[in-house]
Amino acid sequence: MTSLVAVSSHLPETVPVDALKESLGLSDQQVRRFTRLYGLERICKAPERPESELLLAAAGKLEGLAGQEDRVRYVIRAKGLRTTAPYPVNPLREVRDALGLRHARTFAVADHGCATGLLALDVAGTLLEADGDPDALALILAGDKTLTPFSQWVADVSIMSEATAAVLVGPGRGRDRLAGYAARIHGREDGLIDLVGDLAKEAVRLYQDALEEVVTAALDEAGIGVGDLALVLPHNVNRVSWTVAAKNLGIPTGAMYLDNIAATAHCFCADPFINYRSVRDLGLLKPGDHYLMTSAGLGQSFAAAVFQH
């Protein structure tokens, strides 16, 4: 059984969406769409800070890590992008070494796009269960740098942000127990993931049904229904997609935590964990509450995880 032992986030300084108009090549109409319709207001940017520094800033805030380094068996990098630094730079190893975790097995998971954060959580739980040590821990690091035009925005969908998250995972004794997990990939044989032309039309057609599929599967595994959820912590892609999803799934609008869409925009696969940290700080979760994390990524990857607080 997998549990969240501690979750932390780091939010760099933000800039307004219209400040990115020139660098992203946005038209006035696109700026209005992102801000007035999609609900994006500010974007986390740290152009002078390397990825390792941003990840370390999140990990450094983790409660329960200092003094417990020997318990960490795995350090897992959840990458929304396949490549996040030029060879031979390895931000993950830099963070591992800075935290004193050289003994931990260290690797990255990718290719689920922005749903990779929840994939990393499932991988961590599987490895810890196989170890059989009730004191073992895994550290997940999530969030990416927006180094290239491809990574800075998804046309007419969202603008990418550079906030990060760190998640300490245990084999079942934490306060947030994983009760159900589901993931699906509706990929293409040619491997294309860019949301342009017919690919964009296919993504729009598929999105809501595929999202409903993984959410329903995760809820079924947890043995609960939508009405039992106290909160939904989605990825912060835009307000429209989640308003539609809430209606389709029968989730009350008030249960869908969307505040960070305006505050941080879309932070790759770190979003659900950033949202978790926010609702915890706001005291929105009570003991016994069930809540859902869910994400979707380029390449038509979808994931959902149900927890009990």
Coordinates of C-alpha atoms in Angstrom, one line a residue:
M1 CA 0.0 0.0 0.0
T2 CA 1.4 3.4 -1.1
S3 CA 1.1 6.6 0.9
L4 CA 2.3 10.2 0.6
V5 CA 4.6 10.9 3.5
A6 CA 5.3 14.6 2.6
V7 CA 4.8 16.9 -0.3
S8 CA 6.4 20.3 -1.0
S9 CA 6.5 22.7 -3.9
H10 CA 8.6 25.6 -5.1
L11 CA 7.0 28.5 -7.0
P12 CA 9.4 30.9 -8.7
E13 CA 8.6 34.5 -9.4
T14 CA 5.7 35.0 -11.8
V15 CA 5.1 37.2 -14.8
P16 CA 1.8 38.1 -16.4
V17 CA 0.7 36.3 -19.5
D18 CA 0.9 39.5 -21.7
A19 CA 4.6 39.9 -20.8
L20 CA 5.2 36.7 -22.8
K21 CA 3.4 38.0 -25.9
E22 CA 6.5 38.8 -27.8
S23 CA 8.7 35.9 -26.8
L24 CA 5.9 33.3 -27.6
G25 CA 4.6 35.1 -30.6
L26 CA 1.1 35.5 -29.3
S27 CA -1.5 37.5 -31.0
D28 CA -3.8 39.8 -29.0
Q29 CA -6.6 37.3 -29.6
Q30 CA -4.5 34.5 -28.1
V31 CA -3.6 36.6 -25.0
R32 CA -7.3 37.3 -24.5
R33 CA -8.2 33.6 -24.9
F34 CA -5.5 32.5 -22.4
T35 CA -6.5 35.1 -19.8
R36 CA -10.2 35.8 -20.1
L37 CA -11.4 32.3 -21.2
Y38 CA -8.8 29.9 -20.0
G39 CA -8.2 31.7 -16.7
L40 CA -4.4 31.9 -16.9
E41 CA -3.0 35.1 -15.3
R42 CA 0.6 34.6 -14.2
I43 CA 3.3 32.2 -15.2
C44 CA 6.2 31.0 -13.0
K45 CA 9.5 31.8 -14.7
A46 CA 13.1 31.5 -13.5
P47 CA 15.3 32.1 -16.6
E48 CA 18.5 32.4 -14.6
R49 CA 18.0 29.3 -12.4
P50 CA 19.0 25.8 -13.6
E51 CA 16.6 22.9 -13.3
S52 CA 18.6 21.3 -10.5
E53 CA 18.3 24.4 -8.4
L54 CA 14.5 24.5 -8.9
L55 CA 14.1 20.9 -8.0
L56 CA 16.4 21.2 -5.0
A57 CA 14.3 24.2 -3.8
A58 CA 11.3 22.0 -3.6
A59 CA 13.0 19.0 -2.1
G60 CA 14.6 21.3 0.6
K61 CA 11.2 22.1 2.0
L62 CA 10.2 18.4 2.5
E63 CA 9.2 17.6 6.1
G64 CA 10.6 14.3 7.2
L65 CA 13.5 14.1 4.8
A66 CA 16.3 15.7 6.9
G67 CA 17.8 13.1 9.2
Q68 CA 16.0 10.3 7.3
E69 CA 18.3 10.2 4.2
D70 CA 19.3 6.6 4.8
R71 CA 15.7 5.5 4.4
V72 CA 15.4 6.8 0.9
R73 CA 15.9 3.8 -1.5
Y74 CA 14.8 5.5 -4.7
V75 CA 15.1 9.0 -6.3
I76 CA 12.7 9.2 -9.2
R77 CA 12.6 12.1 -11.7
A78 CA 9.1 12.5 -13.2
K79 CA 9.8 14.2 -16.5
G80 CA 7.1 15.9 -18.6
L81 CA 9.7 16.3 -21.3
R82 CA 12.1 13.5 -22.5
T83 CA 15.1 15.8 -22.4
T84 CA 15.4 18.6 -19.8
A85 CA 19.2 19.4 -19.9
P86 CA 22.0 19.2 -22.5
Y87 CA 24.3 16.2 -22.2
P88 CA 26.3 15.6 -20.0
V89 CA 24.5 17.7 -17.5
N90 CA 22.3 15.6 -15.1
P91 CA 20.1 17.7 -12.9
L92 CA 18.7 14.6 -11.1
R93 CA 22.1 13.4 -9.9
E94 CA 23.0 16.9 -8.9
V95 CA 20.0 17.1 -6.7
R96 CA 20.5 13.6 -5.3
D97 CA 24.1 14.4 -4.4
A98 CA 23.2 17.7 -2.8
L99 CA 20.6 16.0 -0.6
G100 CA 23.0 13.3 0.5
L101 CA 21.2 10.5 -1.2
R102 CA 24.1 8.9 -3.2
H103 CA 23.1 5.4 -2.0
A104 CA 19.6 5.6 -3.5
R105 CA 18.8 4.1 -6.9
T106 CA 18.3 7.0 -9.2
F107 CA 16.3 7.0 -12.5
A108 CA 13.7 9.0 -14.5
V109 CA 10.4 8.1 -15.9
A110 CA 9.0 9.9 -19.0
D111 CA 6.8 9.4 -22.1
H112 CA 3.5 9.9 -20.3
G113 CA 3.8 13.7 -20.8
C114 CA 2.2 15.6 -17.9
A115 CA 0.7 12.5 -16.5
T116 CA 4.2 11.2 -15.7
G117 CA 4.0 12.5 -12.1
L118 CA 1.3 10.0 -11.2
L119 CA 3.1 7.3 -13.1
A120 CA 6.2 8.0 -10.9
L121 CA 4.0 7.6 -7.9
D122 CA 2.8 4.2 -9.0
V123 CA 6.3 3.1 -9.9
A124 CA 7.6 4.2 -6.4
G125 CA 4.8 2.3 -4.7
T126 CA 5.5 -0.8 -6.7
L127 CA 9.2 -0.7 -5.9
L128 CA 8.7 -0.1 -2.2
E129 CA 6.2 -2.9 -1.9
A130 CA 8.6 -5.3 -3.5
D131 CA 11.4 -4.2 -1.1
G132 CA 9.2 -5.2 1.8
D133 CA 10.8 -2.7 4.2
P134 CA 8.1 -0.7 6.1
D135 CA 10.7 2.1 6.7
A136 CA 11.8 2.5 3.1
L137 CA 11.0 5.7 1.2
A138 CA 11.1 7.0 -2.3
L139 CA 11.6 10.6 -3.4
I140 CA 9.8 11.9 -6.5
L141 CA 11.0 15.1 -8.2
A142 CA 8.6 16.8 -10.7
G143 CA 8.6 19.9 -12.8
D144 CA 10.6 21.0 -15.9
K145 CA 12.4 24.0 -17.4
T146 CA 10.9 25.6 -20.4
L147 CA 14.1 25.8 -22.4
T148 CA 12.8 25.6 -26.0
P149 CA 9.8 27.0 -27.9
F150 CA 8.2 23.5 -27.9
S151 CA 8.2 23.4 -24.1
Q152 CA 7.0 27.0 -23.5
W153 CA 3.4 26.6 -24.5
V154 CA 0.9 24.4 -26.2
A155 CA -0.9 26.4 -28.9
D156 CA -4.4 27.4 -27.8
V157 CA -4.3 25.0 -24.8
S158 CA -2.0 26.4 -22.1
I159 CA 1.3 28.1 -21.2
M160 CA 4.0 26.2 -19.4
S161 CA 5.4 27.2 -16.0
E162 CA 8.6 26.4 -14.1
A163 CA 7.3 25.5 -10.6
T164 CA 8.5 22.2 -9.1
A165 CA 7.4 19.7 -6.6
A166 CA 9.0 17.0 -4.4
V167 CA 7.1 14.0 -3.0
L168 CA 8.2 11.6 -0.3
V169 CA 6.5 8.3 -0.8
G170 CA 6.2 5.5 1.8
P171 CA 4.9 1.9 1.7
G172 CA 1.6 2.6 3.5
R173 CA 1.9 4.3 6.8
G174 CA 1.6 8.0 5.8
R175 CA -1.4 10.1 6.3
D176 CA -2.5 10.0 2.6
R177 CA -3.1 6.5 1.4
L178 CA -3.3 5.6 -2.3
A179 CA -6.6 3.8 -2.7
G180 CA -6.9 3.6 -6.5
Y181 CA -4.8 4.3 -9.6
A182 CA -5.4 4.1 -13.3
A183 CA -3.5 5.1 -16.5
R184 CA -4.2 4.8 -20.2
I185 CA -2.3 5.8 -23.3
H186 CA -4.2 6.4 -26.5
G187 CA -1.1 6.7 -28.6
R188 CA -0.4 6.6 -32.4
E189 CA 1.8 4.1 -34.2
D190 CA 3.8 6.9 -35.7
G191 CA 4.6 8.4 -32.3
L192 CA 3.5 11.9 -33.2
I193 CA 2.4 14.1 -30.2
D194 CA 2.3 17.7 -31.6
L195 CA -1.2 19.2 -31.2
V196 CA -1.5 20.5 -34.8
G197 CA -3.9 19.9 -37.6
D198 CA -5.7 16.6 -37.5
L199 CA -3.7 15.6 -34.4
A200 CA -5.3 18.5 -32.5
K201 CA -8.8 17.6 -33.7
E202 CA -8.3 13.9 -32.6
A203 CA -7.0 15.1 -29.2
V204 CA -10.0 17.2 -28.6
R205 CA -12.4 14.4 -29.7
L206 CA -10.7 11.9 -27.4
Y207 CA -9.9 14.0 -24.3
Q208 CA -13.0 14.1 -22.2
D209 CA -13.9 10.4 -22.8
A210 CA -10.4 9.2 -22.0
L211 CA -10.2 11.4 -18.9
E212 CA -13.6 10.0 -17.7
E213 CA -12.3 6.4 -18.3
V214 CA -9.2 6.8 -16.0
V215 CA -11.1 8.7 -13.3
T216 CA -13.8 6.0 -13.3
A217 CA -11.3 3.2 -13.2
A218 CA -9.4 4.8 -10.3
L219 CA -12.6 5.4 -8.3
D220 CA -13.7 1.8 -8.9
E221 CA -10.4 0.5 -7.6
A222 CA -10.8 2.7 -4.5
G223 CA -14.4 1.4 -4.1
I224 CA -16.0 4.8 -4.0
G225 CA -18.0 7.1 -6.4
V226 CA -17.6 10.6 -7.6
G227 CA -20.0 11.8 -4.8
D228 CA -17.5 10.6 -2.2
L229 CA -14.7 12.9 -3.3
A230 CA -14.0 15.9 -1.1
L231 CA -11.7 17.5 -3.7
V232 CA -10.3 17.0 -7.2
L233 CA -6.7 18.2 -7.7
P234 CA -6.1 18.4 -11.5
H235 CA -3.3 19.5 -13.7
N236 CA -3.5 23.3 -14.3
V237 CA -3.9 23.2 -18.1
N238 CA -6.9 25.7 -18.3
R239 CA -10.2 26.4 -16.7
V240 CA -12.4 25.5 -19.7
S241 CA -11.2 21.9 -19.9
W242 CA -11.9 21.2 -16.2
T243 CA -15.2 23.0 -16.2
V244 CA -16.3 20.7 -19.0
A245 CA -14.8 17.6 -17.2
A246 CA -16.5 18.4 -13.9
K247 CA -19.9 18.6 -15.7
N248 CA -19.3 15.3 -17.6
L249 CA -18.1 13.5 -14.5
G250 CA -20.8 14.9 -12.2
I251 CA -18.2 16.7 -10.0
P252 CA -19.5 19.8 -8.2
T253 CA -17.6 22.9 -9.4
G254 CA -16.7 23.7 -5.8
A255 CA -14.9 20.4 -5.4
M256 CA -12.6 21.0 -8.4
Y257 CA -9.5 23.0 -7.1
L258 CA -8.6 25.4 -9.9
D259 CA -7.1 28.3 -8.0
N260 CA -3.5 27.6 -9.2
I261 CA -4.5 27.9 -12.9
A262 CA -4.4 31.6 -12.4
A263 CA -1.5 31.7 -9.9
T264 CA 1.0 29.3 -11.5
A265 CA -0.4 28.1 -14.9
H266 CA 0.6 24.6 -16.1
C267 CA 3.7 23.2 -14.4
F268 CA 4.1 19.9 -16.4
C269 CA 3.6 16.8 -14.2
A270 CA 4.1 18.8 -10.9
D271 CA 0.6 20.3 -11.0
P272 CA -1.4 17.8 -8.9
F273 CA 1.3 17.8 -6.1
I274 CA 1.5 21.6 -6.2
N275 CA -2.3 21.7 -5.8
Y276 CA -2.1 19.2 -2.9
R277 CA 0.4 21.4 -1.1
S278 CA -2.0 24.4 -1.6
V279 CA -5.1 22.7 -0.3
R280 CA -3.1 21.3 2.7
D281 CA -1.9 24.8 3.5
L282 CA -5.4 26.1 3.2
G283 CA -6.8 23.4 5.5
L284 CA -9.2 22.1 2.9
L285 CA -8.6 18.4 3.6
K286 CA -10.0 16.7 6.7
P287 CA -9.1 13.3 8.1
G288 CA -10.9 10.6 6.2
D289 CA -11.5 12.7 3.1
H290 CA -11.1 11.1 -0.3
Y291 CA -9.6 13.2 -3.0
L292 CA -8.5 12.7 -6.6
M293 CA -5.4 13.7 -8.5
T294 CA -5.6 13.6 -12.3
S295 CA -3.5 14.6 -15.3
A296 CA -3.3 14.3 -19.1
G297 CA -0.2 14.6 -21.2
L298 CA 0.8 15.0 -24.8
G299 CA 0.7 11.7 -26.7
Q300 CA -2.8 11.2 -25.3
S301 CA -1.7 9.8 -21.9
F302 CA -4.2 10.0 -19.0
A303 CA -3.8 9.1 -15.3
A304 CA -5.9 9.4 -12.1
A305 CA -5.2 8.5 -8.5
V306 CA -7.5 8.4 -5.5
F307 CA -6.2 9.0 -2.0
Q308 CA -7.7 9.0 1.5
H309 CA -6.4 11.7 3.8

